[in-house]
XYZ file of C-alpha atoms in Angstrom:
719
model
C 14.005 0.694 -38.171
C 14.330 -3.060 -37.914
C 13.920 -5.152 -34.942
C 17.090 -6.453 -33.237
C 17.787 -10.044 -33.602
C 16.649 -11.941 -30.456
C 19.381 -13.455 -28.662
C 19.969 -15.135 -25.329
C 21.069 -11.878 -23.728
C 17.871 -9.831 -25.066
C 15.539 -12.706 -23.676
C 17.227 -12.458 -20.134
C 17.047 -8.545 -20.464
C 13.212 -9.044 -20.787
C 13.039 -11.016 -17.643
C 12.146 -14.380 -19.347
C 13.804 -17.633 -18.419
C 15.044 -20.241 -21.137
C 12.140 -22.269 -20.140
C 9.481 -19.378 -20.522
C 10.913 -18.407 -23.759
C 10.382 -21.912 -24.882
C 6.881 -21.820 -23.852
C 6.430 -18.677 -25.906
C 7.734 -20.490 -28.996
C 5.461 -23.591 -28.331
C 2.300 -21.200 -28.006
C 3.147 -19.287 -31.364
C 4.837 -22.365 -33.187
C 7.360 -19.939 -34.203
C 9.862 -17.276 -32.817
C 8.237 -14.104 -31.659
C 8.989 -10.547 -33.134
C 10.670 -8.104 -30.968
C 7.448 -6.296 -30.227
C 5.799 -9.673 -29.411
C 8.837 -10.643 -27.069
C 8.127 -7.254 -25.290
C 4.363 -7.957 -24.813
C 5.196 -11.332 -23.327
C 7.731 -10.055 -21.130
C 5.354 -7.248 -19.803
C 2.452 -9.791 -19.303
C 4.628 -12.589 -17.851
C 6.933 -10.624 -15.400
C 6.294 -11.041 -11.799
C 4.813 -7.607 -11.370
C 1.804 -8.200 -13.671
C 1.395 -11.988 -13.598
C 2.083 -12.738 -9.832
C 3.587 -16.058 -11.046
C 5.308 -16.793 -7.818
C 2.457 -15.567 -5.432
C -0.719 -16.639 -7.142
C -0.841 -20.160 -5.587
C -0.513 -18.734 -2.005
C -2.792 -15.424 -2.736
C -5.584 -17.791 -3.526
C -5.740 -18.988 -0.024
C -6.459 -15.346 1.349
C -10.096 -14.802 2.606
C -11.674 -12.268 -0.012
C -15.434 -12.667 0.698
C -17.952 -11.206 3.006
C -21.270 -9.785 3.246
C -19.725 -6.298 2.910
C -17.527 -7.063 -0.115
C -18.837 -5.821 -3.447
C -15.599 -6.555 -5.469
C -12.720 -8.489 -4.091
C -9.256 -8.993 -5.898
C -8.850 -8.963 -9.713
C -10.101 -5.533 -10.529
C -8.296 -2.077 -10.262
C -9.307 -1.869 -6.727
C -11.390 -3.424 -4.072
C -15.007 -2.277 -3.091
C -16.918 -2.574 0.145
C -20.427 -1.658 0.991
C -20.840 1.207 3.480
C -24.578 1.286 3.589
C -26.986 3.835 2.193
C -26.106 2.847 -1.451
C -22.660 3.957 -1.067
C -19.299 1.904 -1.309
C -15.682 2.593 -0.533
C -13.204 1.631 -3.173
C -9.650 1.150 -2.060
C -6.171 -0.493 -2.893
C -2.611 -0.251 -1.865
C 0.195 -0.714 -4.394
C 3.962 -0.614 -4.462
C 6.310 1.816 -6.393
C 9.446 0.504 -4.837
C 12.092 0.075 -7.658
C 11.203 3.328 -9.407
C 11.394 5.272 -6.128
C 14.947 4.035 -5.464
C 16.238 4.878 -8.725
C 14.377 8.402 -9.066
C 12.805 9.044 -5.852
C 10.714 12.020 -6.767
C 8.990 10.750 -9.782
C 8.880 7.238 -8.570
C 6.830 8.335 -5.511
C 4.828 10.880 -7.409
C 3.906 8.355 -9.935
C 3.192 5.798 -7.446
C 0.465 8.234 -6.075
C -0.906 8.898 -9.322
C -1.228 5.353 -10.202
C -2.959 4.298 -7.139
C -5.546 7.250 -7.628
C -6.245 6.111 -11.083
C -6.933 2.545 -9.878
C -9.700 4.080 -7.617
C -11.402 6.534 -9.961
C -11.278 3.979 -12.829
C -13.762 2.098 -10.736
C -16.136 5.262 -10.931
C -15.171 6.417 -7.277
C -13.995 10.184 -6.306
C -10.871 9.814 -4.260
C -11.203 10.894 -0.860
C -8.112 9.843 0.912
C -4.693 8.806 0.586
C -1.746 7.177 2.796
C 1.655 6.086 2.391
C 3.959 3.496 4.056
C 7.811 4.226 3.561
C 10.760 2.021 4.513
C 14.327 3.539 4.131
C 17.749 2.346 4.953
C 19.588 3.438 8.023
C 20.031 7.240 8.469
C 23.791 6.998 8.233
C 23.686 5.388 4.637
C 24.781 7.917 2.184
C 21.676 7.557 -0.068
C 19.001 7.784 2.634
C 18.589 11.475 3.078
C 18.361 12.091 -0.640
C 15.778 9.222 -0.889
C 13.627 10.454 2.147
C 13.523 13.977 0.698
C 12.785 13.068 -2.803
C 10.154 10.570 -1.888
C 8.284 12.863 0.594
C 8.507 15.650 -1.880
C 7.168 13.299 -4.525
C 4.195 12.162 -2.527
C 3.123 15.697 -1.520
C 4.158 16.973 -5.012
C 1.525 14.779 -6.675
C -1.415 14.328 -3.926
C -1.235 18.041 -2.905
C -2.184 19.567 -6.420
C -4.229 16.593 -7.481
C -6.399 17.503 -4.292
C -6.865 14.485 -2.078
C -5.878 14.586 1.462
C -3.006 12.487 2.938
C -4.346 11.519 6.207
C -1.998 8.711 7.473
C 0.971 6.417 6.931
C 4.392 5.062 8.435
C 7.963 5.892 7.906
C 10.388 3.384 9.125
C 14.421 3.132 8.827
C 16.559 -0.171 8.831
C 19.817 -1.139 7.224
C 17.937 -3.900 5.398
C 16.360 -1.344 3.138
C 19.727 0.464 2.296
C 19.657 -0.824 -1.172
C 15.910 -0.872 -1.750
C 13.524 1.398 -0.284
C 9.852 0.731 -0.088
C 7.118 3.263 -1.295
C 3.619 1.741 -0.675
C 0.896 4.026 -1.814
C -2.778 3.751 -0.709
C -5.846 5.595 -1.924
C -9.566 5.264 -1.137
C -12.576 6.687 -2.892
C -16.437 6.822 -2.699
C -18.807 5.678 -5.395
C -22.530 4.798 -5.551
C -22.736 1.074 -5.213
C -24.934 0.702 -8.306
C -22.559 3.010 -10.398
C -19.233 1.008 -10.334
C -17.355 0.363 -13.454
C -15.348 -2.836 -14.228
C -12.748 -3.595 -16.714
C -13.927 -6.699 -18.623
C -14.856 -5.842 -22.298
C -17.977 -6.946 -23.910
C -19.522 -6.802 -27.412
C -17.816 -7.490 -30.643
C -16.789 -4.496 -32.835
C -16.945 -2.059 -30.046
C -14.584 0.859 -30.278
C -11.522 0.769 -28.073
C -10.690 4.330 -27.013
C -7.415 5.940 -25.798
C -8.109 8.579 -23.095
C -5.915 11.302 -21.198
C -2.279 12.120 -21.961
C 0.083 11.420 -24.799
C 2.340 8.502 -24.962
C 6.121 9.084 -24.717
C 9.082 6.756 -24.106
C 8.990 7.337 -20.161
C 8.644 4.085 -18.246
C 9.425 1.768 -21.250
C 10.091 -1.636 -19.617
C 9.253 -0.328 -16.030
C 7.245 -3.435 -15.153
C 9.913 -5.685 -16.197
C 12.414 -3.729 -14.152
C 10.218 -3.877 -11.098
C 10.437 -7.789 -11.442
C 14.214 -7.897 -10.926
C 16.838 -7.343 -8.382
C 19.214 -4.296 -8.412
C 22.965 -4.423 -8.886
C 25.557 -1.842 -9.946
C 23.824 -1.003 -13.276
C 21.062 0.748 -11.301
C 21.701 4.214 -12.870
C 21.169 2.530 -16.345
C 17.648 1.964 -15.319
C 16.688 5.496 -14.845
C 14.758 5.769 -18.260
C 12.398 3.170 -16.865
C 10.871 5.589 -14.467
C 7.767 7.344 -15.427
C 7.151 10.948 -15.332
C 3.735 12.132 -13.632
C 1.805 15.354 -14.060
C -0.913 15.764 -11.187
C -2.788 18.663 -13.159
C -3.314 16.391 -15.982
C -4.572 13.605 -13.696
C -6.976 15.941 -11.982
C -8.457 16.977 -15.363
C -8.614 13.103 -16.147
C -10.428 12.468 -13.025
C -13.081 14.891 -13.764
C -13.355 13.948 -17.490
C -13.877 10.196 -16.561
C -16.306 10.601 -13.970
C -18.261 12.865 -16.246
C -17.777 10.304 -19.025
C -19.096 7.627 -16.911
C -21.891 9.616 -15.994
C -22.850 9.978 -19.585
C -23.560 6.311 -20.028
C -20.890 5.914 -22.813
C -18.672 3.344 -20.772
C -18.855 -0.315 -21.428
C -15.647 -1.099 -19.686
C -12.567 0.986 -18.532
C -8.973 0.160 -17.405
C -6.200 2.397 -15.996
C -2.998 2.234 -18.035
C -0.423 1.294 -15.249
C 2.229 -1.223 -15.342
C 3.048 -2.323 -18.873
C 0.771 0.543 -20.200
C -1.122 -0.070 -23.302
C -0.244 -3.861 -23.380
C -1.518 -4.712 -19.901
C -4.667 -2.526 -19.917
C -5.912 -3.975 -23.517
C -5.003 -7.485 -22.527
C -6.695 -7.366 -19.044
C -9.962 -5.981 -20.810
C -9.976 -8.695 -23.490
C -9.059 -11.547 -21.373
C -11.636 -10.785 -18.670
C -14.419 -10.399 -21.482
C -12.984 -13.279 -23.253
C -12.631 -11.341 -26.299
C -9.743 -10.384 -28.719
C -8.475 -6.757 -29.180
C -7.146 -5.186 -32.296
C -5.002 -1.882 -32.217
C -3.645 0.413 -34.805
C -0.826 2.144 -33.135
C -0.861 4.866 -35.692
C -3.969 6.217 -34.001
C -2.287 6.518 -30.549
C -1.524 10.011 -29.483
C 2.209 10.516 -29.189
C 4.471 13.185 -27.817
C 7.622 12.035 -29.393
C 8.471 11.199 -33.028
C 9.327 7.990 -34.608
C 8.168 5.854 -31.709
C 8.308 2.093 -32.456
C 5.414 -0.358 -31.788
C 7.547 -1.875 -29.029
C 8.071 1.505 -27.371
C 4.412 2.401 -27.739
C 3.078 -0.845 -26.277
C 5.516 -0.902 -23.262
C 5.479 2.875 -22.351
C 4.349 3.727 -18.896
C 3.623 7.118 -19.678
C 1.262 8.405 -16.890
C -2.376 9.938 -16.906
C -3.830 7.389 -19.465
C -6.800 5.178 -19.603
C -8.198 2.717 -21.989
C -12.073 1.964 -22.379
C -14.519 0.322 -24.565
C -17.178 2.621 -25.811
C -20.776 2.526 -26.724
C -20.468 3.560 -30.389
C -23.643 5.768 -30.269
C -21.870 7.715 -27.521
C -18.668 8.635 -29.341
C -19.458 12.352 -30.140
C -20.760 13.060 -26.705
C -17.792 11.235 -24.971
C -15.317 12.999 -27.378
C -16.822 16.339 -26.548
C -16.287 15.711 -22.731
C -12.482 14.985 -23.164
C -12.037 18.014 -25.530
C -13.533 20.150 -22.886
C -10.979 18.913 -20.346
C -8.238 19.270 -23.000
C -7.386 15.549 -23.213
C -6.908 13.272 -25.867
C -9.644 10.961 -26.911
C -8.767 8.640 -29.882
C -10.252 5.426 -31.139
C -7.311 3.136 -31.494
C -8.825 -0.262 -32.136
C -11.848 -2.505 -31.602
C -12.906 -5.795 -30.032
C -12.906 -8.751 -31.988
C -14.301 -12.294 -31.565
C -11.185 -14.189 -32.143
C -8.596 -14.791 -29.293
C -6.153 -12.619 -30.733
C -4.052 -9.394 -29.619
C -3.297 -7.926 -33.036
C -1.146 -4.917 -33.249
C -0.772 -2.921 -36.402
C 1.561 -0.095 -36.936
C 2.416 1.547 -40.385
C 0.255 -0.892 -41.993
C 2.412 -3.848 -40.896
C 1.389 -6.460 -38.253
C 3.876 -6.025 -35.375
C 2.283 -8.485 -33.117
C -0.401 -11.568 -33.514
C -0.661 -13.355 -30.370
C -3.402 -15.481 -28.700
C -4.592 -12.889 -26.173
C -5.824 -15.451 -23.563
C -2.168 -16.744 -23.320
C -0.776 -13.445 -22.271
C -2.981 -12.947 -19.267
C -4.792 -15.876 -17.327
C -2.348 -18.428 -19.016
C 0.984 -16.731 -17.652
C 3.250 -19.129 -15.967
C 2.634 -20.099 -12.622
C 5.162 -21.427 -9.992
C 4.875 -23.426 -6.791
C 8.306 -22.079 -5.646
C 10.253 -24.260 -3.224
C 10.176 -22.884 0.378
C 11.529 -23.729 3.794
C 9.773 -22.732 6.991
C 11.524 -19.927 8.934
C 13.387 -21.613 11.753
C 11.879 -20.817 15.201
C 13.227 -17.767 16.800
C 15.928 -18.098 19.382
C 15.053 -17.529 23.043
C 15.375 -13.993 24.226
C 18.689 -13.579 26.026
C 18.584 -11.491 29.284
C 17.640 -7.986 28.874
C 19.783 -5.510 30.810
C 18.183 -3.164 33.057
C 17.665 0.307 31.734
C 16.172 3.358 33.312
C 12.654 3.873 32.235
C 13.226 7.349 31.033
C 16.463 6.579 29.350
C 14.552 3.852 27.481
C 12.015 6.423 26.505
C 14.534 8.930 25.276
C 16.060 6.080 23.062
C 12.966 5.727 21.412
C 11.718 9.101 20.764
C 14.995 10.369 19.656
C 15.151 7.636 17.033
C 13.822 8.620 13.525
C 11.533 5.340 13.923
C 9.537 6.773 16.769
C 10.170 10.425 16.764
C 7.406 12.679 15.869
C 7.343 12.740 11.936
C 5.471 16.044 11.412
C 8.177 17.135 9.036
C 6.944 14.367 6.878
C 3.237 15.001 7.037
C 3.283 18.766 7.137
C 4.568 18.575 3.433
C 1.188 16.782 2.724
C -2.082 18.675 2.439
C -4.261 16.756 4.937
C -7.103 19.074 4.907
C -8.129 19.485 1.208
C -11.790 18.713 0.471
C -12.670 19.840 4.063
C -13.772 16.617 5.274
C -10.729 15.464 7.244
C -11.751 14.736 10.819
C -8.390 13.335 12.073
C -5.065 14.090 10.257
C -1.675 12.304 10.566
C -0.053 11.912 13.977
C -2.910 10.775 16.242
C -3.608 7.155 15.094
C -6.131 6.229 12.170
C -6.902 8.992 9.824
C -10.390 9.816 9.593
C -12.500 11.484 6.817
C -16.298 12.328 6.742
C -18.451 10.683 4.254
C -19.691 13.965 2.722
C -23.323 14.692 3.183
C -24.012 12.082 5.777
C -23.228 11.322 9.467
C -20.760 8.403 8.701
C -16.853 8.863 8.615
C -14.295 6.279 7.262
C -11.146 5.584 9.127
C -8.063 4.448 7.438
C -4.633 2.750 8.789
C -1.400 1.294 7.397
C 0.536 -1.225 9.650
C 3.221 -3.782 9.675
C 6.199 -4.610 12.017
C 8.937 -6.059 9.744
C 11.154 -7.413 12.666
C 8.252 -9.460 13.685
C 7.706 -10.943 10.420
C 11.270 -11.785 9.901
C 11.537 -13.499 13.376
C 8.087 -15.279 13.006
C 6.319 -14.795 9.651
C 3.151 -16.182 10.586
C 2.883 -14.420 13.767
C 4.170 -11.257 12.294
C 1.623 -11.518 9.479
C -1.197 -11.988 11.961
C 0.175 -9.070 14.065
C 0.189 -6.631 10.992
C -3.661 -7.228 10.579
C -4.271 -7.225 14.338
C -2.486 -3.759 14.703
C -4.488 -2.392 11.823
C -7.692 -3.839 13.434
C -6.831 -2.112 16.718
C -6.006 1.214 15.133
C -9.512 1.298 13.692
C -11.106 0.137 16.838
C -9.294 2.947 18.805
C -11.164 5.572 17.005
C -14.548 3.807 17.271
C -14.619 2.526 13.743
C -15.886 -1.101 12.823
C -13.230 -2.741 10.652
C -14.526 -3.641 7.316
C -11.855 -4.963 4.930
C -8.015 -4.694 4.130
C -5.725 -4.454 1.224
C -2.274 -5.696 1.297
C 1.061 -4.692 -0.184
C 3.460 -7.725 0.137
C 7.080 -6.688 -0.211
C 9.533 -9.368 -0.080
C 13.032 -10.331 -1.585
C 13.908 -12.963 -4.029
C 11.196 -15.595 -4.126
C 13.648 -18.023 -5.943
C 15.418 -18.390 -2.686
C 13.475 -20.841 -0.491
C 14.157 -19.099 2.645
C 12.591 -15.827 1.343
C 9.636 -17.706 -0.365
C 9.173 -19.496 3.147
C 8.652 -15.821 4.671
C 6.235 -15.237 2.072
C 4.189 -18.288 2.684
C 4.379 -17.798 6.384
C 3.032 -14.219 6.229
C 0.364 -15.227 4.022
C -0.724 -17.896 6.421
C -0.749 -15.337 9.224
C -2.574 -12.652 7.367
C -5.115 -15.066 6.084
C -5.820 -16.510 9.615
C -6.253 -13.113 10.999
C -8.341 -11.611 8.345
C -10.763 -14.560 8.615
C -11.055 -14.262 12.279
C -11.470 -10.534 12.553
C -13.913 -10.364 9.532
C -11.533 -8.068 7.638
C -11.382 -9.861 4.159
C -8.583 -8.804 1.752
C -10.340 -7.118 -1.338
C -7.238 -5.818 -3.256
C -3.524 -5.684 -3.133
C -0.253 -5.966 -4.596
C 2.898 -8.254 -4.516
C 6.370 -6.656 -4.823
C 9.142 -9.339 -5.021
C 12.804 -9.172 -5.829
C 13.379 -6.362 -3.415
C 17.305 -6.981 -3.305
C 20.468 -5.250 -4.207
C 23.360 -7.411 -4.737
C 21.806 -10.433 -3.164
C 20.694 -8.482 0.189
C 16.951 -8.681 0.722
C 14.956 -6.365 2.499
C 13.037 -7.080 5.684
C 9.884 -8.962 4.824
C 7.324 -6.221 4.776
C 3.691 -7.235 4.147
C 1.977 -3.887 4.668
C -1.717 -3.988 5.514
C -3.990 -1.090 4.834
C -7.427 -1.200 6.540
C -10.670 0.525 6.455
C -13.270 0.997 9.017
C -16.730 2.678 9.266
C -17.788 5.113 12.092
C -21.628 5.043 11.746
C -22.183 8.571 13.289
C -20.431 11.195 15.489
C -21.267 9.549 18.617
C -19.284 6.525 17.827
C -16.075 8.487 17.181
C -13.349 8.303 19.753
C -10.922 11.175 18.817
C -10.466 13.257 21.946
C -7.255 14.156 23.932
C -6.684 13.453 27.629
C -7.457 16.186 30.022
C -6.167 16.858 33.471
C -7.273 14.388 35.987
C -8.163 11.538 33.415
C -7.293 8.100 34.534
C -4.689 6.019 32.428
C -6.465 2.528 31.758
C -4.896 -0.430 29.874
C -7.340 -2.912 28.269
C -5.744 -6.269 27.693
C -3.144 -8.453 29.608
C 0.553 -7.141 29.860
C 2.934 -9.870 30.409
C 5.935 -7.744 29.483
C 7.050 -9.411 26.107
C 10.302 -7.886 24.943
C 11.357 -10.190 22.085
C 11.868 -8.234 18.754
C 10.658 -5.134 20.694
C 11.489 -1.416 19.822
C 13.272 -0.976 22.979
C 15.770 -3.860 22.189
C 16.224 -2.571 18.611
C 16.677 1.258 19.484
C 18.097 1.148 23.043
C 20.503 -1.986 22.851
C 20.940 -2.554 18.926
C 19.393 -6.168 19.468
C 16.959 -8.003 17.256
C 16.442 -11.226 19.088
C 13.637 -13.416 20.623
C 10.413 -14.117 19.066
C 7.744 -12.062 17.880
C 4.875 -11.562 20.182
C 1.998 -14.064 19.761
C -1.232 -12.783 18.575
C -4.459 -14.209 20.159
C -7.112 -13.407 17.374
C -10.115 -14.155 19.649
C -8.962 -11.767 22.333
C -8.293 -9.105 19.591
C -11.634 -9.452 18.408
C -13.079 -9.306 21.920
C -11.022 -6.365 23.361
C -11.467 -4.290 20.207
C -15.308 -4.743 20.165
C -15.141 -3.806 23.965
C -13.352 -0.620 23.179
C -15.642 0.246 20.326
C -18.866 -0.670 22.478
C -17.720 1.510 25.318
C -16.502 4.632 23.385
C -19.066 6.686 25.571
C -16.815 6.506 28.469
C -13.627 7.026 26.783
C -11.897 10.440 26.428
C -9.067 9.202 24.271
C -7.593 5.946 22.856
C -4.699 4.398 21.123
C -3.568 0.876 20.623
C -0.432 -0.509 22.262
C 2.309 -1.739 19.786
C 5.926 -0.634 19.122
C 7.340 0.857 22.248
C 4.472 -0.554 24.501
C 2.897 1.358 27.469
C 5.846 3.935 27.860
C 5.838 5.328 24.259
C 2.103 5.242 23.827
C 1.397 7.206 27.248
C 4.128 9.757 26.219
C 2.693 10.200 22.764
C -0.986 10.830 24.153
C 0.694 13.119 26.716
C 2.646 15.291 24.248
C -0.254 15.465 21.803
C -2.429 16.996 24.630
C 0.479 19.041 26.246
C -0.194 17.419 29.587
C 1.843 15.318 31.790
C 1.483 11.692 32.711
C 2.294 9.541 35.635
C 2.517 5.688 35.299
C 2.668 3.846 38.589
C 5.427 1.251 37.346
C 8.872 1.560 36.441
C 9.288 -2.075 35.396
C 10.994 -2.425 32.049
C 8.544 -5.241 30.794
C 5.501 -3.456 32.088
C 6.414 -0.260 30.337
C 8.038 -1.456 27.075
C 6.668 -5.002 26.542
C 4.744 -5.363 23.255
C 1.890 -7.784 24.271
C -0.887 -7.610 21.682
C -4.659 -7.095 21.928
C -4.012 -3.912 24.241
C -5.088 -0.488 24.305
C -4.480 2.559 26.343
C -7.163 4.759 27.272
C -7.587 8.155 28.993
C -10.899 7.991 31.218
C -12.716 10.590 33.306
C -12.447 9.311 36.830
C -16.202 9.874 37.047
C -16.646 7.067 34.442
C -13.977 4.702 35.952
C -16.133 2.617 38.113
C -18.627 2.159 35.151
C -15.891 1.292 32.779
C -14.221 -1.311 35.174
C -17.637 -2.714 35.845
C -18.220 -3.170 32.023
C -14.817 -4.742 31.514
C -15.486 -7.294 34.376
C -18.956 -8.127 32.810
C -17.420 -8.574 29.542
C -14.530 -10.769 30.704
C -11.961 -8.238 29.377
C -8.954 -7.271 31.536
C -8.862 -3.744 32.415
C -6.490 -2.038 34.819
C -5.872 1.361 36.024
C -2.009 2.240 35.702
C -1.864 5.945 36.202
C -3.109 9.560 35.733
C -2.744 12.290 33.206
C -1.985 15.695 34.615
C 0.611 18.284 35.602
C 3.727 19.005 33.232
C 6.058 16.114 34.031
C 6.385 12.548 32.604
C 6.694 10.127 35.634
C 7.561 6.393 35.213
C 7.604 4.874 38.715
C 10.145 6.679 40.670
C 11.651 8.679 37.634
C 10.564 12.159 36.607
C 11.455 14.414 33.778
C 9.468 17.331 32.294
C 7.316 16.908 29.437
C 8.799 20.025 27.985
C 12.069 18.532 27.792
C 11.042 15.179 26.358
C 8.708 16.854 23.867
C 11.543 18.670 22.597
C 13.622 15.702 21.715
C 10.510 13.934 20.388
C 9.645 16.887 18.044
C 13.187 17.759 16.938
C 14.976 14.359 16.447
C 13.488 13.334 13.080
C 14.435 16.504 11.166
C 17.729 16.589 12.962
C 18.674 13.167 11.730
C 16.980 12.810 8.477
C 16.455 16.214 6.823
């Protein structure tokens, strides 16, 4: 089969600008072959090269005494003591999930799990952050059903507990849903595996499942906007097999224990191309591949297809030659392919041979670290307009508006499709704040959370970026965990639009400031741009995944309120209603500014809550929906009533930051208030738990009635 002639249309279809194609010609001093064009396209697209974001990503804090490995590898690694490390990352699978929701979400889960076990870690927890269009949109229900089924359909049989996440709905996601997948694993701190190749003439080995045509061009597709040709993009979505991935996990960890691995890399976006180039580039070596040795499951595959396939459950490694027989025996045992497909070479070359012909001969270093880098023009997001007068609303009517919305209704319909108990180490499953798992065989626990409030980021990218980190920090503190580090998944529209790039820059500034102030460095992450359809972009959605350490069971805060407990708020309540959930859900408004975030106060109040967990029965952070929603959610979880002394709208629904809602035994109250005074932390008693009613000021309704609304609304509207 002869290569097609490279035309302007073909260049554009590969996501390369005329200037970028001219640079390819300058580097090669000739026109590229069709396979070479595909390789440049894969390595220089936004998804793989971060060409619009690299400048700003470098400003994020990534170091700390707890950090073993920051950004640049498959996942970030943080020390948790006792010679152990937690390995974690969050990554998007947005475009594939909109095109084919089940497989898009499933392979998103599979890909992030491989990122973790490629480092030598056994996965112990997964989360997901999902954003969909408005419920009335004709595609929303199908997307929700497919994505949720795909997440469970991969994570459940693979055998990793899904212990947390978020689900939101907004018209801005009508044409572009977001599927952000998080995974974490445990590794011995002295047995971590990296991707940089080393040694000349070392075997390059293909591991796992066979290569097919699924996902060809997927990374390039993920770096483009959608339009009315979306259905034509379906072949670029990969197909996953969790049972194969489970075998691949076991085989890979056994292989690592054998001492056979020099370096190893997941075959994710851009498949064989990206994995080989990254290994060679990091090791300052060249790579030679013979594609006739690649295990395939389809006939007559071209070099172009093999190099750009994103077939799942595959790895690439550089092997110690003397360990070849032992390594192959491991993969034979697990019924997985093991094939030596090339070798490392001293020259700066990426040499691809197929059917005894040279299909690509490229300077390898120019494909990775020398990819284009842009300083995109950007404009600062205009200051938010002042909040117009908020109409009076009955306190309980406001609560009903929130708990009947799919954004704030109980989402057990989602998480009950996920196995949250597999591995038998889950301490706190979805629905009660941060997810918690035991570090098996120790007294330690790890807590995980995922947070962002996109309407804040749109109104004020800097404060919205700060708030995403601060809320994640609070969610960890509320369960007694010391926050360790974060991963980010930066979802934005078209960066070539200065106002969108301005949102990105502002959010990065806020995230960086917060991570620095709260000692939660960014150790891994992902950027997903061009989340637009027909020119309509998503809300800026920089998702923050955070990990915290609970040193022992005594530090854990994970109870439920009991009859007679006092309701206490830590932090100042001013009644900030700008961009609040109440405005959006009860009044259909998104105006005013995002709440300001005082990072010193966040740190002070969070530390106070953690340090006084011995006096706290139950805790949650205050965020969307303010005191009213948090108090109701806690009451619903415990099946007990709650009385709040105030009926004031701002006091009940304000979304001031750095606040926590606590349930405290009345016998501990005086001591707790005294400690708050000593620590100069505002602490206020605002009500009591008990009875069977929800009472806000002078208004009362039965818990049973409100819980029925809260527990049925999501499925009624979305399922």
